Amino acid sequence: MKAIFEHVSANPRSSFIHKLLEATSFDAPFHFHPQLELTWIVKGSGMRYVGRSVQEFKEGDLVFLGPNLPHCWINQKTEDGVAAHVIQFKEDFLGRDFFTIPEMEHIKRFLEQSKSGFVIAKPTSGIIQEKIQQLSTSPPVKRIYCLLEILEVLASSVDLTLLDESMI
């Protein structure tokens, strides 16, 4: 399967994208983009394709993808449809040098390792899902704070499994 480039339209009122996708099915083709992506499957099940990895996904699935990592979700058809929270951002969304400061070193390392993608297991996935819900109802400054908290939790977690080791 050949991946196609997806242009992610930036929101001029935000430094990153957060959207709740609700549809009858996931319709994005196998694609890639320069943005990093955190996807939480709220409803649905099927197969997840990330790089050369092919795995089942289900409700509660939480995945973090690095930049330019090809991916797509193909769900089983149901009358209930599918839903997912998707957060996308460029590594420099807070400025080119933000993640180079000493306090952000562990997050920078996590972002570099994410080029292979990660599946996030419990208990970390539960913490991240709560933070995503907070983010979705927060005012602008707190949205940035929530995203940084998510990255902090991910960078410190032991509940991460690489998705595509061929990307290392």
PDB file of C-alpha atoms in Angstrom:
ATOM      1  CA  MET A   1       0.000   0.000   0.000  1.00  0.00           C
ATOM      2  CA  LYS A   2       1.486   3.333  -1.021  1.00  0.00           C
ATOM      3  CA  ALA A   3       0.929   6.241   1.330  1.00  0.00           C
ATOM      4  CA  ILE A   4      -0.239   9.599   0.028  1.00  0.00           C
ATOM      5  CA  PHE A   5       0.694  13.009   1.409  1.00  0.00           C
ATOM      6  CA  GLU A   6      -2.098  14.687   3.374  1.00  0.00           C
ATOM      7  CA  HIS A   7      -2.106  18.454   3.715  1.00  0.00           C
ATOM      8  CA  VAL A   8      -3.295  19.232   7.244  1.00  0.00           C
ATOM      9  CA  SER A   9      -5.034  22.595   7.250  1.00  0.00           C
ATOM     10  CA  ALA A  10      -3.875  24.684  10.167  1.00  0.00           C
ATOM     11  CA  ASN A  11      -6.384  26.556  12.261  1.00  0.00           C
ATOM     12  CA  PRO A  12      -5.358  30.239  12.232  1.00  0.00           C
ATOM     13  CA  ARG A  13      -6.752  30.598  15.764  1.00  0.00           C
ATOM     14  CA  SER A  14      -4.693  27.772  17.305  1.00  0.00           C
ATOM     15  CA  SER A  15      -1.109  26.507  17.284  1.00  0.00           C
ATOM     16  CA  PHE A  16      -2.324  22.902  17.090  1.00  0.00           C
ATOM     17  CA  ILE A  17      -5.378  20.974  15.946  1.00  0.00           C
ATOM     18  CA  HIS A  18      -7.780  19.073  18.170  1.00  0.00           C
ATOM     19  CA  LYS A  19     -10.876  17.585  16.619  1.00  0.00           C
ATOM     20  CA  LEU A  20     -13.477  15.002  17.485  1.00  0.00           C
ATOM     21  CA  LEU A  21     -14.200  12.947  14.383  1.00  0.00           C
ATOM     22  CA  GLU A  22     -17.609  11.302  14.336  1.00  0.00           C
ATOM     23  CA  ALA A  23     -18.688   9.448  11.201  1.00  0.00           C
ATOM     24  CA  THR A  24     -20.101   6.239   9.825  1.00  0.00           C
ATOM     25  CA  SER A  25     -16.532   5.100   9.095  1.00  0.00           C
ATOM     26  CA  PHE A  26     -12.938   6.297   9.067  1.00  0.00           C
ATOM     27  CA  ASP A  27     -12.404   7.372   5.480  1.00  0.00           C
ATOM     28  CA  ALA A  28      -8.832   8.670   5.428  1.00  0.00           C
ATOM     29  CA  PRO A  29      -6.633   6.661   3.056  1.00  0.00           C
ATOM     30  CA  PHE A  30      -3.174   5.369   4.030  1.00  0.00           C
ATOM     31  CA  HIS A  31      -1.453   8.746   4.379  1.00  0.00           C
ATOM     32  CA  PHE A  32       1.303  10.740   6.063  1.00  0.00           C
ATOM     33  CA  HIS A  33       1.865  14.355   7.120  1.00  0.00           C
ATOM     34  CA  PRO A  34       4.593  16.358   8.888  1.00  0.00           C
ATOM     35  CA  GLN A  35       2.475  16.827  12.007  1.00  0.00           C
ATOM     36  CA  LEU A  36       2.782  14.556  15.027  1.00  0.00           C
ATOM     37  CA  GLU A  37      -0.540  12.956  15.912  1.00  0.00           C
ATOM     38  CA  LEU A  38      -2.259  11.577  18.983  1.00  0.00           C
ATOM     39  CA  THR A  39      -5.386   9.518  18.215  1.00  0.00           C
ATOM     40  CA  TRP A  40      -7.838   8.170  20.779  1.00  0.00           C
ATOM     41  CA  ILE A  41     -10.491   5.814  19.424  1.00  0.00           C
ATOM     42  CA  VAL A  42     -13.661   6.616  21.354  1.00  0.00           C
ATOM     43  CA  LYS A  43     -15.917   4.312  19.338  1.00  0.00           C
ATOM     44  CA  GLY A  44     -15.242   1.658  16.726  1.00  0.00           C
ATOM     45  CA  SER A  45     -13.001  -1.293  15.973  1.00  0.00           C
ATOM     46  CA  GLY A  46     -11.094  -2.671  13.010  1.00  0.00           C
ATOM     47  CA  MET A  47      -7.539  -2.698  11.703  1.00  0.00           C
ATOM     48  CA  ARG A  48      -4.865  -0.052  12.280  1.00  0.00           C
ATOM     49  CA  TYR A  49      -2.063   0.380   9.726  1.00  0.00           C
ATOM     50  CA  VAL A  50       1.028   2.300  10.872  1.00  0.00           C
ATOM     51  CA  GLY A  51       4.133   2.051   8.711  1.00  0.00           C
ATOM     52  CA  ARG A  52       4.626  -1.716   8.312  1.00  0.00           C
ATOM     53  CA  SER A  53       2.610  -2.533  11.442  1.00  0.00           C
ATOM     54  CA  VAL A  54      -0.883  -3.994  11.080  1.00  0.00           C
ATOM     55  CA  GLN A  55      -2.856  -4.466  14.300  1.00  0.00           C
ATOM     56  CA  GLU A  56      -6.432  -4.602  15.491  1.00  0.00           C
ATOM     57  CA  PHE A  57      -7.848  -1.544  17.204  1.00  0.00           C
ATOM     58  CA  LYS A  58     -10.867  -1.124  19.436  1.00  0.00           C
ATOM     59  CA  GLU A  59     -12.583   1.411  21.629  1.00  0.00           C
ATOM     60  CA  GLY A  60     -10.055   3.004  23.985  1.00  0.00           C
ATOM     61  CA  ASP A  61      -7.116   2.533  21.574  1.00  0.00           C
ATOM     62  CA  LEU A  62      -4.579   5.343  22.008  1.00  0.00           C
ATOM     63  CA  VAL A  63      -1.719   5.878  19.568  1.00  0.00           C
ATOM     64  CA  PHE A  64       0.980   8.542  19.188  1.00  0.00           C
ATOM     65  CA  LEU A  65       2.524   8.932  15.732  1.00  0.00           C
ATOM     66  CA  GLY A  66       5.657  10.793  14.737  1.00  0.00           C
ATOM     67  CA  PRO A  67       5.957  13.040  11.701  1.00  0.00           C
ATOM     68  CA  ASN A  68       5.628  11.555   8.199  1.00  0.00           C
ATOM     69  CA  LEU A  69       4.676   8.116   9.540  1.00  0.00           C
ATOM     70  CA  PRO A  70       2.140   6.528   7.147  1.00  0.00           C
ATOM     71  CA  HIS A  71      -1.085   5.427   8.845  1.00  0.00           C
ATOM     72  CA  CYS A  72      -4.799   4.732   8.562  1.00  0.00           C
ATOM     73  CA  TRP A  73      -7.611   3.057  10.448  1.00  0.00           C
ATOM     74  CA  ILE A  74     -10.095   0.795   8.667  1.00  0.00           C
ATOM     75  CA  ASN A  75     -13.081   0.062  10.843  1.00  0.00           C
ATOM     76  CA  GLN A  76     -15.615  -2.720  10.883  1.00  0.00           C
ATOM     77  CA  LYS A  77     -18.913  -1.391   9.565  1.00  0.00           C
ATOM     78  CA  THR A  78     -21.574  -0.931  12.242  1.00  0.00           C
ATOM     79  CA  GLU A  79     -24.703   1.155  12.615  1.00  0.00           C
ATOM     80  CA  ASP A  80     -23.095   2.942  15.570  1.00  0.00           C
ATOM     81  CA  GLY A  81     -20.329   4.468  13.445  1.00  0.00           C
ATOM     82  CA  VAL A  82     -16.946   5.569  14.752  1.00  0.00           C
ATOM     83  CA  ALA A  83     -15.513   8.398  16.820  1.00  0.00           C
ATOM     84  CA  ALA A  84     -11.972   9.524  17.583  1.00  0.00           C
ATOM     85  CA  HIS A  85     -10.224  12.461  19.185  1.00  0.00           C
ATOM     86  CA  VAL A  86      -7.296  13.548  17.003  1.00  0.00           C
ATOM     87  CA  ILE A  87      -4.615  16.024  18.071  1.00  0.00           C
ATOM     88  CA  GLN A  88      -2.093  17.143  15.447  1.00  0.00           C
ATOM     89  CA  PHE A  89       0.818  19.521  15.842  1.00  0.00           C
ATOM     90  CA  LYS A  90       4.199  20.312  14.400  1.00  0.00           C
ATOM     91  CA  GLU A  91       7.186  19.788  16.650  1.00  0.00           C
ATOM     92  CA  ASP A  92       7.866  23.534  16.582  1.00  0.00           C
ATOM     93  CA  PHE A  93       4.286  24.574  17.427  1.00  0.00           C
ATOM     94  CA  LEU A  94       5.628  26.447  20.481  1.00  0.00           C
ATOM     95  CA  GLY A  95       8.611  27.892  18.632  1.00  0.00           C
ATOM     96  CA  ARG A  96      11.617  26.375  16.918  1.00  0.00           C
ATOM     97  CA  ASP A  97      13.758  26.098  20.066  1.00  0.00           C
ATOM     98  CA  PHE A  98      11.155  25.378  22.755  1.00  0.00           C
ATOM     99  CA  PHE A  99      11.886  21.659  23.064  1.00  0.00           C
ATOM    100  CA  THR A 100      15.660  22.268  23.125  1.00  0.00           C
ATOM    101  CA  ILE A 101      15.627  23.910  26.568  1.00  0.00           C
ATOM    102  CA  PRO A 102      16.928  21.659  29.380  1.00  0.00           C
ATOM    103  CA  GLU A 103      13.511  21.260  31.037  1.00  0.00           C
ATOM    104  CA  MET A 104      12.098  19.778  27.810  1.00  0.00           C
ATOM    105  CA  GLU A 105      14.935  17.344  27.056  1.00  0.00           C
ATOM    106  CA  HIS A 106      12.920  14.215  27.933  1.00  0.00           C
ATOM    107  CA  ILE A 107       9.966  15.382  25.821  1.00  0.00           C
ATOM    108  CA  LYS A 108      12.300  16.127  22.901  1.00  0.00           C
ATOM    109  CA  ARG A 109      13.701  12.589  23.224  1.00  0.00           C
ATOM    110  CA  PHE A 110      10.157  11.150  23.260  1.00  0.00           C
ATOM    111  CA  LEU A 111       9.211  13.137  20.134  1.00  0.00           C
ATOM    112  CA  GLU A 112      12.316  11.841  18.344  1.00  0.00           C
ATOM    113  CA  GLN A 113      11.481   8.238  19.317  1.00  0.00           C
ATOM    114  CA  SER A 114       7.906   8.654  18.078  1.00  0.00           C
ATOM    115  CA  LYS A 115       8.982   8.345  14.442  1.00  0.00           C
ATOM    116  CA  SER A 116       8.104   4.640  14.826  1.00  0.00           C
ATOM    117  CA  GLY A 117       4.794   5.364  16.547  1.00  0.00           C
ATOM    118  CA  PHE A 118       3.613   4.165  19.951  1.00  0.00           C
ATOM    119  CA  VAL A 119       0.601   2.330  21.279  1.00  0.00           C
ATOM    120  CA  ILE A 120      -0.162   3.647  24.758  1.00  0.00           C
ATOM    121  CA  ALA A 121      -1.442   1.125  27.319  1.00  0.00           C
ATOM    122  CA  LYS A 122      -3.079   1.513  30.734  1.00  0.00           C
ATOM    123  CA  PRO A 123      -2.701   3.158  33.123  1.00  0.00           C
ATOM    124  CA  THR A 124      -1.112   5.899  30.988  1.00  0.00           C
ATOM    125  CA  SER A 125      -3.859   5.729  28.344  1.00  0.00           C
ATOM    126  CA  GLY A 126      -6.506   6.503  30.983  1.00  0.00           C
ATOM    127  CA  ILE A 127      -4.563   9.534  32.211  1.00  0.00           C
ATOM    128  CA  ILE A 128      -4.121  10.814  28.642  1.00  0.00           C
ATOM    129  CA  GLN A 129      -7.812  10.300  27.813  1.00  0.00           C
ATOM    130  CA  GLU A 130      -8.776  12.436  30.829  1.00  0.00           C
ATOM    131  CA  LYS A 131      -6.346  15.150  29.704  1.00  0.00           C
ATOM    132  CA  ILE A 132      -7.798  15.086  26.167  1.00  0.00           C
ATOM    133  CA  GLN A 133     -11.281  15.603  27.614  1.00  0.00           C
ATOM    134  CA  GLN A 134      -9.968  18.544  29.667  1.00  0.00           C
ATOM    135  CA  LEU A 135      -8.275  19.960  26.588  1.00  0.00           C
ATOM    136  CA  SER A 136     -11.471  19.827  24.544  1.00  0.00           C
ATOM    137  CA  THR A 137     -13.323  22.127  26.973  1.00  0.00           C
ATOM    138  CA  SER A 138     -10.465  24.415  28.025  1.00  0.00           C
ATOM    139  CA  PRO A 139      -9.803  28.025  27.035  1.00  0.00           C
ATOM    140  CA  PRO A 140      -6.839  28.635  24.674  1.00  0.00           C
ATOM    141  CA  VAL A 141      -3.965  28.995  27.172  1.00  0.00           C
ATOM    142  CA  LYS A 142      -5.097  25.969  29.161  1.00  0.00           C
ATOM    143  CA  ARG A 143      -5.292  23.946  25.913  1.00  0.00           C
ATOM    144  CA  ILE A 144      -1.549  24.480  25.453  1.00  0.00           C
ATOM    145  CA  TYR A 145      -0.974  23.572  29.087  1.00  0.00           C
ATOM    146  CA  CYS A 146      -3.037  20.373  28.652  1.00  0.00           C
ATOM    147  CA  LEU A 147      -1.062  19.388  25.558  1.00  0.00           C
ATOM    148  CA  LEU A 148       2.214  19.926  27.418  1.00  0.00           C
ATOM    149  CA  GLU A 149       0.884  17.804  30.289  1.00  0.00           C
ATOM    150  CA  ILE A 150       0.014  15.056  27.800  1.00  0.00           C
ATOM    151  CA  LEU A 151       3.531  15.171  26.360  1.00  0.00           C
ATOM    152  CA  GLU A 152       5.023  15.129  29.874  1.00  0.00           C
ATOM    153  CA  VAL A 153       2.999  12.028  30.815  1.00  0.00           C
ATOM    154  CA  LEU A 154       3.929  10.277  27.553  1.00  0.00           C
ATOM    155  CA  ALA A 155       7.626  11.135  27.856  1.00  0.00           C
ATOM    156  CA  SER A 156       7.703   9.662  31.383  1.00  0.00           C
ATOM    157  CA  SER A 157       5.586   6.570  30.665  1.00  0.00           C
ATOM    158  CA  VAL A 158       6.633   2.925  30.648  1.00  0.00           C
ATOM    159  CA  ASP A 159       3.306   1.953  29.020  1.00  0.00           C
ATOM    160  CA  LEU A 160       4.476   2.588  25.442  1.00  0.00           C
ATOM    161  CA  THR A 161       4.999  -0.051  22.779  1.00  0.00           C
ATOM    162  CA  LEU A 162       6.669   0.738  19.450  1.00  0.00           C
ATOM    163  CA  LEU A 163       4.411   0.226  16.440  1.00  0.00           C
ATOM    164  CA  ASP A 164       6.843   0.011  13.524  1.00  0.00           C
ATOM    165  CA  GLU A 165      10.379  -0.893  14.503  1.00  0.00           C
ATOM    166  CA  SER A 166      11.450  -0.756  10.841  1.00  0.00           C
ATOM    167  CA  MET A 167      11.255   3.055  11.136  1.00  0.00           C
ATOM    168  CA  ILE A 168      14.050   3.151  13.766  1.00  0.00           C
TER     169      ILE A 168
END
